[in-house]
Amino acid sequence: MEAIFHEKQEGSLCAQHCLNNLLQGEYFSPVELSSIAHQLDEEERMRMAEGGLTSEDYRTFLQQPSGNMDDSGFFSIQVISNALKVWGLELILFNSPEYQRHGIEPINERSFICNYKEHWFTVRKLGKQWFNLNSLLTGPELISDTYLALFLAQLQQEGYSIFVVKGDLPDCEADQLLQMIRVQQIQRPKLIGEELAQSKDQSIQKTDLEQALEVSQPYDGTGMVDEDEENLQKALALSRQEIDMEDEEADLRRAIQLSMQGSHRNASQDRPQTSSSKPSSSLTSEELRKRREAYFEKQQQQLHQQEQITHVHDKPSSSSDALRIDPGEGMTEEDMLQAAMNMSLETVSNNLKSEEKK
């Protein structure tokens, strides 16, 4: 039905759309219809002036707005009727006694103009089929012959005024084409307001979907994370801290174990190992504590002797100076632990040097 001319609603120019859809072309513009309305206003003013320019009726007429048009684009039936006279067409009220006396069936007419509450639209026969050319629809609506009378009766019941268009309409491409073929309409057109509302709903649904997808996407650092994401990040950070702490504790335990192994080797050099001595790996916590205290006491004695020798001979400081600690009673367990780690590192370093020399 692309060949059918169908103007869609713009503003309140339904009278213009009604005429152009009836004539199947851009025959009238708002300017031309306004000119016809002004001409009708002037004719009415001249008739009112015949009663006297100073009469009360004339002054009241001048104060009233035009009855043929308004600023919104509405035009009266008089404007539409005068516009159709240019094409030799005449309007007759469908339910008037004058028309009803002829007993003409609606299916035998060529077109109708319908009006309700300042809205105008055309129902016209093109070829051998009827179409509702309401400008409020998204496209022409096919009306079957059997439904036409019911459709017009329904409009009258709703309060519409229906006018029969009498005369020969100008030729148009759609009428010529539909004389040869008949069309079928699978899906009826919707009102423009319904289509806009549906498009708006689809747009809202699309927006909601996009927001849902954005929330489901991983945080990329460009915006604010939600509460769940923030809590997850905190949990991961705490987990990493705990892992780091566990790693530090493991390193500390390894350092203590190395220091104890070094102490065990030194002790074995001073005295022969007996079958009753236990491996360091099987020592109890109490035995390990005692071994560690004995080791620290021996280390302190050795360091004290080295300080005396250094003081007598005035030797320059070496890397072993970093291991010197105060052997006084104020030494804490943390200081002793640090000394053990340093001793362990020095022992490992000396072993590596010995291996390189070999």
Tab-separated table of C-alpha atoms in Angstrom:
chain	number	residue	atom	x	y	z
A	1	MET	CA	0.000	0.000	0.000
A	2	GLU	CA	2.948	2.260	-0.599
A	3	ALA	CA	1.116	3.872	-3.530
A	4	ILE	CA	-1.550	5.266	-1.174
A	5	PHE	CA	-0.867	8.851	-0.078
A	6	HIS	CA	-1.144	9.138	3.703
A	7	GLU	CA	-0.195	12.251	5.683
A	8	LYS	CA	0.489	11.588	9.357
A	9	GLN	CA	-0.547	13.949	12.119
A	10	GLU	CA	1.559	17.077	12.705
A	11	GLY	CA	0.391	19.449	15.414
A	12	SER	CA	-3.337	20.177	15.013
A	13	LEU	CA	-3.334	20.259	11.212
A	14	CYS	CA	-5.800	17.369	10.932
A	15	ALA	CA	-8.030	19.367	8.529
A	16	GLN	CA	-5.109	19.750	6.126
A	17	HIS	CA	-4.249	16.039	6.426
A	18	CYS	CA	-7.893	15.122	5.917
A	19	LEU	CA	-8.150	17.077	2.650
A	20	ASN	CA	-4.810	15.897	1.259
A	21	ASN	CA	-5.541	12.240	2.122
A	22	LEU	CA	-8.937	12.603	0.439
A	23	LEU	CA	-7.461	14.120	-2.733
A	24	GLN	CA	-4.350	11.853	-2.551
A	25	GLY	CA	-1.718	14.544	-2.778
A	26	GLU	CA	-0.270	17.705	-1.204
A	27	TYR	CA	-3.093	19.933	-2.445
A	28	PHE	CA	-3.441	22.236	0.565
A	29	SER	CA	-1.040	23.865	3.003
A	30	PRO	CA	-1.772	25.664	6.287
A	31	VAL	CA	-1.233	29.014	4.550
A	32	GLU	CA	-3.841	28.291	1.896
A	33	LEU	CA	-6.381	27.084	4.448
A	34	SER	CA	-5.680	30.148	6.608
A	35	SER	CA	-6.378	32.347	3.616
A	36	ILE	CA	-9.755	30.659	3.130
A	37	ALA	CA	-10.503	31.097	6.864
A	38	HIS	CA	-9.660	34.834	6.743
A	39	GLN	CA	-11.894	35.224	3.709
A	40	LEU	CA	-14.781	33.593	5.567
A	41	ASP	CA	-14.138	35.819	8.603
A	42	GLU	CA	-14.306	38.919	6.410
A	43	GLU	CA	-17.565	37.801	4.796
A	44	GLU	CA	-19.091	37.223	8.220
A	45	ARG	CA	-17.875	40.631	9.432
A	46	MET	CA	-19.459	42.351	6.427
A	47	ARG	CA	-22.779	40.638	7.104
A	48	MET	CA	-22.646	41.701	10.741
A	49	ALA	CA	-21.807	45.262	9.694
A	50	GLU	CA	-25.061	45.484	7.738
A	51	GLY	CA	-26.836	45.814	11.092
A	52	GLY	CA	-24.788	48.899	11.915
A	53	LEU	CA	-21.190	49.446	12.922
A	54	THR	CA	-22.279	50.687	16.330
A	55	SER	CA	-24.611	47.844	17.087
A	56	GLU	CA	-24.033	45.636	20.095
A	57	ASP	CA	-23.940	42.472	17.924
A	58	TYR	CA	-21.224	43.901	15.697
A	59	ARG	CA	-19.010	45.020	18.625
A	60	THR	CA	-19.424	41.579	20.216
A	61	PHE	CA	-18.501	39.901	16.927
A	62	LEU	CA	-15.280	41.928	16.652
A	63	GLN	CA	-14.233	40.934	20.189
A	64	GLN	CA	-14.722	37.226	19.612
A	65	PRO	CA	-11.951	35.017	18.122
A	66	SER	CA	-12.330	33.561	14.655
A	67	GLY	CA	-14.741	30.650	14.420
A	68	ASN	CA	-13.036	29.311	11.286
A	69	MET	CA	-9.499	28.764	12.611
A	70	ASP	CA	-7.315	29.087	15.683
A	71	ASP	CA	-3.618	29.291	16.489
A	72	SER	CA	-3.331	25.518	16.965
A	73	GLY	CA	-4.110	24.840	13.284
A	74	PHE	CA	-7.765	23.842	13.617
A	75	PHE	CA	-10.074	24.725	10.688
A	76	SER	CA	-13.860	24.641	10.634
A	77	ILE	CA	-16.193	22.640	8.405
A	78	GLN	CA	-16.811	25.853	6.446
A	79	VAL	CA	-13.096	26.073	5.567
A	80	ILE	CA	-13.037	22.416	4.468
A	81	SER	CA	-16.229	22.829	2.464
A	82	ASN	CA	-14.927	25.945	0.666
A	83	ALA	CA	-11.589	24.213	-0.031
A	84	LEU	CA	-13.427	21.284	-1.698
A	85	LYS	CA	-15.545	23.626	-3.832
A	86	VAL	CA	-12.376	24.481	-5.736
A	87	TRP	CA	-12.449	20.881	-7.024
A	88	GLY	CA	-16.195	20.823	-7.605
A	89	LEU	CA	-16.827	18.679	-4.514
A	90	GLU	CA	-19.706	19.057	-2.060
A	91	LEU	CA	-20.282	17.835	1.490
A	92	ILE	CA	-23.623	16.379	2.641
A	93	LEU	CA	-24.332	15.309	6.219
A	94	PHE	CA	-24.600	11.525	6.242
A	95	ASN	CA	-27.515	11.218	8.693
A	96	SER	CA	-29.464	14.234	7.410
A	97	PRO	CA	-33.084	13.671	6.245
A	98	GLU	CA	-32.122	14.991	2.814
A	99	TYR	CA	-29.507	12.291	2.304
A	100	GLN	CA	-31.492	9.504	3.988
A	101	ARG	CA	-34.367	10.027	1.519
A	102	HIS	CA	-32.100	8.822	-1.289
A	103	GLY	CA	-31.520	5.494	0.462
A	104	ILE	CA	-27.983	5.195	-0.847
A	105	GLU	CA	-25.863	2.437	0.686
A	106	PRO	CA	-22.463	3.576	2.050
A	107	ILE	CA	-20.680	0.977	-0.081
A	108	ASN	CA	-21.921	2.778	-3.206
A	109	GLU	CA	-20.299	6.106	-2.206
A	110	ARG	CA	-16.719	7.137	-2.945
A	111	SER	CA	-15.558	8.863	0.246
A	112	PHE	CA	-16.524	10.236	3.670
A	113	ILE	CA	-15.127	12.944	5.936
A	114	CYS	CA	-15.511	12.362	9.677
A	115	ASN	CA	-15.212	14.868	12.525
A	116	TYR	CA	-15.176	14.547	16.318
A	117	LYS	CA	-13.971	17.162	18.800
A	118	GLU	CA	-12.054	19.196	16.227
A	119	HIS	CA	-10.409	16.145	14.642
A	120	TRP	CA	-10.936	15.433	10.946
A	121	PHE	CA	-10.110	12.323	8.942
A	122	THR	CA	-11.020	10.693	5.598
A	123	VAL	CA	-12.481	7.304	4.687
A	124	ARG	CA	-12.080	6.721	0.960
A	125	LYS	CA	-12.544	4.034	-1.670
A	126	LEU	CA	-9.421	3.407	-3.754
A	127	GLY	CA	-9.918	1.013	-6.635
A	128	LYS	CA	-12.394	-1.544	-5.291
A	129	GLN	CA	-11.426	-1.365	-1.603
A	130	TRP	CA	-12.092	0.995	1.308
A	131	PHE	CA	-9.390	2.540	3.491
A	132	ASN	CA	-9.388	4.494	6.719
A	133	LEU	CA	-6.910	7.347	6.087
A	134	ASN	CA	-6.933	8.772	9.611
A	135	SER	CA	-3.789	10.872	10.107
A	136	LEU	CA	-3.515	9.544	13.674
A	137	LEU	CA	-2.743	6.067	12.311
A	138	THR	CA	0.703	4.920	11.322
A	139	GLY	CA	-0.628	3.967	7.875
A	140	PRO	CA	-3.795	3.304	5.834
A	141	GLU	CA	-6.218	0.819	7.408
A	142	LEU	CA	-8.051	-1.589	5.096
A	143	ILE	CA	-11.836	-1.763	5.669
A	144	SER	CA	-13.835	-4.588	4.131
A	145	ASP	CA	-17.105	-3.884	2.319
A	146	THR	CA	-19.113	-5.782	4.926
A	147	TYR	CA	-17.448	-3.851	7.774
A	148	LEU	CA	-17.861	-0.360	6.243
A	149	ALA	CA	-21.481	0.209	7.343
A	150	LEU	CA	-20.708	-1.112	10.832
A	151	PHE	CA	-17.615	1.120	11.027
A	152	LEU	CA	-19.608	4.260	10.147
A	153	ALA	CA	-22.386	3.303	12.574
A	154	GLN	CA	-19.811	2.880	15.325
A	155	LEU	CA	-18.399	6.350	14.597
A	156	GLN	CA	-21.853	7.884	14.831
A	157	GLN	CA	-22.432	6.140	18.151
A	158	GLU	CA	-19.167	7.626	19.452
A	159	GLY	CA	-20.360	11.122	18.550
A	160	TYR	CA	-18.722	11.652	15.154
A	161	SER	CA	-20.265	13.833	12.479
A	162	ILE	CA	-19.988	12.120	9.085
A	163	PHE	CA	-20.145	13.921	5.741
A	164	VAL	CA	-20.527	12.301	2.337
A	165	VAL	CA	-18.239	13.754	-0.342
A	166	LYS	CA	-20.192	14.253	-3.563
A	167	GLY	CA	-18.529	14.864	-6.926
A	168	ASP	CA	-15.685	13.488	-8.993
A	169	LEU	CA	-12.424	13.190	-7.128
A	170	PRO	CA	-9.195	13.930	-9.016
A	171	ASP	CA	-7.429	10.947	-10.532
A	172	CYS	CA	-4.639	9.408	-8.480
A	173	GLU	CA	-2.088	6.640	-8.888
A	174	ALA	CA	-3.390	4.552	-5.991
A	175	ASP	CA	-6.938	4.476	-7.425
A	176	GLN	CA	-5.686	3.365	-10.826
A	177	LEU	CA	-3.439	0.680	-9.362
A	178	LEU	CA	-6.057	-0.748	-7.013
A	179	GLN	CA	-8.558	-0.979	-9.867
A	180	MET	CA	-6.419	-3.808	-11.199
A	181	ILE	CA	-5.374	-5.569	-7.988
A	182	ARG	CA	-6.676	-6.161	-4.494
A	183	VAL	CA	-4.501	-5.887	-1.431
A	184	GLN	CA	-4.483	-7.750	1.854
A	185	GLN	CA	-3.413	-6.319	5.195
A	186	ILE	CA	-1.730	-8.789	7.540
A	187	GLN	CA	-1.159	-6.341	10.401
A	188	ARG	CA	-3.414	-3.376	11.053
A	189	PRO	CA	-1.756	0.007	11.691
A	190	LYS	CA	-1.602	1.372	15.221
A	191	LEU	CA	-2.341	4.805	16.547
A	192	ILE	CA	0.730	7.033	16.505
A	193	GLY	CA	0.439	7.518	20.280
A	194	GLU	CA	0.451	3.758	20.847
A	195	GLU	CA	3.488	3.315	18.620
A	196	LEU	CA	5.367	6.057	20.477
A	197	ALA	CA	4.410	4.530	23.838
A	198	GLN	CA	5.570	1.102	22.660
A	199	SER	CA	8.852	2.563	21.387
A	200	LYS	CA	9.315	4.328	24.730
A	201	ASP	CA	8.671	1.098	26.636
A	202	GLN	CA	11.169	-0.734	24.449
A	203	SER	CA	13.686	2.063	25.023
A	204	ILE	CA	13.175	1.834	28.801
A	205	GLN	CA	13.551	-1.946	28.700
A	206	LYS	CA	16.722	-1.574	26.662
A	207	THR	CA	18.092	0.970	29.139
A	208	ASP	CA	17.320	-1.361	32.059
A	209	LEU	CA	19.033	-4.221	30.226
A	210	GLU	CA	22.115	-2.109	29.513
A	211	GLN	CA	22.328	-1.088	33.172
A	212	ALA	CA	22.021	-4.721	34.244
A	213	LEU	CA	24.809	-5.688	31.860
A	214	GLU	CA	27.003	-2.847	33.131
A	215	VAL	CA	26.512	-4.021	36.717
A	216	SER	CA	27.419	-7.581	35.722
A	217	GLN	CA	30.652	-6.452	34.016
A	218	PRO	CA	33.874	-6.527	36.086
A	219	TYR	CA	35.005	-3.246	37.564
A	220	ASP	CA	37.453	-1.469	35.252
A	221	GLY	CA	38.505	1.409	37.484
A	222	THR	CA	36.558	4.057	35.571
A	223	GLY	CA	33.634	4.381	37.972
A	224	MET	CA	32.293	3.537	41.393
A	225	VAL	CA	32.030	-0.098	42.398
A	226	ASP	CA	28.952	-1.295	44.221
A	227	GLU	CA	28.898	-2.491	47.816
A	228	ASP	CA	29.302	-6.174	46.947
A	229	GLU	CA	32.260	-5.485	44.682
A	230	GLU	CA	33.893	-3.300	47.349
A	231	ASN	CA	33.441	-5.987	49.996
A	232	LEU	CA	34.961	-8.550	47.645
A	233	GLN	CA	37.992	-6.339	47.063
A	234	LYS	CA	38.454	-5.905	50.829
A	235	ALA	CA	38.214	-9.667	51.388
A	236	LEU	CA	40.844	-10.311	48.723
A	237	ALA	CA	43.154	-7.701	50.260
A	238	LEU	CA	42.821	-9.266	53.718
A	239	SER	CA	43.467	-12.677	52.224
A	240	ARG	CA	46.658	-11.427	50.583
A	241	GLN	CA	47.783	-9.869	53.894
A	242	GLU	CA	47.210	-13.143	55.708
A	243	ILE	CA	49.183	-15.010	53.061
A	244	ASP	CA	52.039	-12.510	53.381
A	245	MET	CA	52.012	-12.866	57.171
A	246	GLU	CA	52.068	-16.641	56.842
A	247	ASP	CA	55.011	-16.377	54.449
A	248	GLU	CA	56.901	-14.157	56.897
A	249	GLU	CA	56.219	-16.567	59.743
A	250	ALA	CA	57.410	-19.461	57.589
A	251	ASP	CA	60.630	-17.593	56.767
A	252	LEU	CA	61.118	-16.857	60.448
A	253	ARG	CA	60.660	-20.503	61.380
A	254	ARG	CA	63.136	-21.555	58.695
A	255	ALA	CA	65.687	-19.024	59.980
A	256	ILE	CA	65.334	-20.321	63.546
A	257	GLN	CA	65.673	-23.876	62.323
A	258	LEU	CA	68.856	-22.992	60.403
A	259	SER	CA	70.274	-21.251	63.424
A	260	MET	CA	69.519	-24.262	65.602
A	261	GLN	CA	71.107	-26.567	63.056
A	262	GLY	CA	74.214	-24.386	63.128
A	263	SER	CA	74.235	-24.571	66.904
A	264	HIS	CA	73.883	-28.318	66.805
A	265	ARG	CA	76.813	-28.627	64.388
A	266	ASN	CA	79.011	-26.427	66.607
A	267	ALA	CA	78.077	-28.439	69.658
A	268	SER	CA	78.834	-31.705	67.922
A	269	GLN	CA	82.331	-30.452	67.132
A	270	ASP	CA	82.989	-29.741	70.829
A	271	ARG	CA	81.669	-33.090	72.092
A	272	PRO	CA	81.142	-36.503	70.499
A	273	GLN	CA	77.625	-37.407	69.555
A	274	THR	CA	76.102	-40.231	71.501
A	275	SER	CA	73.447	-42.634	70.502
A	276	SER	CA	71.059	-41.047	72.983
A	277	SER	CA	71.118	-37.607	71.304
A	278	LYS	CA	67.991	-36.842	69.336
A	279	PRO	CA	67.888	-35.231	65.906
A	280	SER	CA	66.825	-31.603	65.921
A	281	SER	CA	63.741	-32.456	63.947
A	282	SER	CA	62.444	-34.667	66.812
A	283	LEU	CA	63.145	-32.310	69.738
A	284	THR	CA	60.292	-31.274	71.993
A	285	SER	CA	59.349	-27.605	72.404
A	286	GLU	CA	60.878	-27.508	75.897
A	287	GLU	CA	64.126	-29.074	74.690
A	288	LEU	CA	64.205	-26.710	71.764
A	289	ARG	CA	63.784	-23.728	74.102
A	290	LYS	CA	66.616	-24.925	76.333
A	291	ARG	CA	68.893	-25.570	73.354
A	292	ARG	CA	68.149	-22.080	72.049
A	293	GLU	CA	68.920	-20.435	75.407
A	294	ALA	CA	72.181	-22.376	75.672
A	295	TYR	CA	73.094	-21.358	72.142
A	296	PHE	CA	72.422	-17.685	72.813
A	297	GLU	CA	74.462	-17.774	76.054
A	298	LYS	CA	77.401	-19.340	74.213
A	299	GLN	CA	77.119	-16.801	71.395
A	300	GLN	CA	77.094	-13.952	73.863
A	301	GLN	CA	80.236	-15.308	75.526
A	302	GLN	CA	81.994	-15.634	72.185
A	303	LEU	CA	80.975	-12.127	71.143
A	304	HIS	CA	82.160	-10.741	74.492
A	305	GLN	CA	85.570	-12.417	73.986
A	306	GLN	CA	85.789	-11.027	70.441
A	307	GLU	CA	85.089	-7.518	71.735
A	308	GLN	CA	87.922	-7.837	74.240
A	309	ILE	CA	90.314	-9.061	71.572
A	310	THR	CA	89.266	-6.297	69.210
A	311	HIS	CA	89.714	-3.688	71.943
A	312	VAL	CA	93.248	-4.915	72.714
A	313	HIS	CA	94.480	-5.176	69.129
A	314	ASP	CA	92.361	-2.238	67.803
A	315	LYS	CA	91.368	-4.139	64.695
A	316	PRO	CA	89.115	-2.486	62.046
A	317	SER	CA	85.437	-3.450	62.091
A	318	SER	CA	84.279	-6.293	59.872
A	319	SER	CA	80.955	-7.663	58.743
A	320	SER	CA	80.733	-9.623	61.983
A	321	ASP	CA	80.287	-6.326	63.879
A	322	ALA	CA	76.693	-6.267	62.689
A	323	LEU	CA	76.025	-9.305	64.900
A	324	ARG	CA	77.229	-7.623	68.084
A	325	ILE	CA	74.525	-7.157	70.660
A	326	ASP	CA	74.417	-6.024	74.261
A	327	PRO	CA	74.771	-9.159	76.412
A	328	GLY	CA	73.073	-7.384	79.303
A	329	GLU	CA	69.974	-8.537	81.104
A	330	GLY	CA	67.733	-6.111	79.095
A	331	MET	CA	67.960	-8.192	75.927
A	332	THR	CA	64.500	-9.170	74.706
A	333	GLU	CA	63.469	-12.383	72.982
A	334	GLU	CA	62.883	-10.395	69.778
A	335	ASP	CA	66.493	-9.175	69.871
A	336	MET	CA	67.693	-12.715	70.355
A	337	LEU	CA	65.513	-13.881	67.473
A	338	GLN	CA	66.958	-11.201	65.209
A	339	ALA	CA	70.463	-12.205	66.201
A	340	ALA	CA	69.669	-15.801	65.367
A	341	MET	CA	68.462	-14.827	61.914
A	342	ASN	CA	71.591	-12.747	61.276
A	343	MET	CA	73.788	-15.594	62.481
A	344	SER	CA	72.003	-17.987	60.183
A	345	LEU	CA	72.477	-15.710	57.194
A	346	GLU	CA	76.194	-15.325	57.961
A	347	THR	CA	76.583	-19.085	58.331
A	348	VAL	CA	74.962	-19.651	54.935
A	349	SER	CA	77.215	-16.976	53.421
A	350	ASN	CA	80.363	-18.543	54.884
A	351	ASN	CA	79.380	-21.953	53.605
A	352	LEU	CA	78.897	-20.553	50.124
A	353	LYS	CA	82.312	-18.906	50.243
A	354	SER	CA	83.903	-22.169	51.347
A	355	GLU	CA	82.277	-24.019	48.494
A	356	GLU	CA	83.556	-21.419	45.999
A	357	LYS	CA	87.124	-21.762	47.270
A	358	LYS	CA	86.954	-25.522	46.874
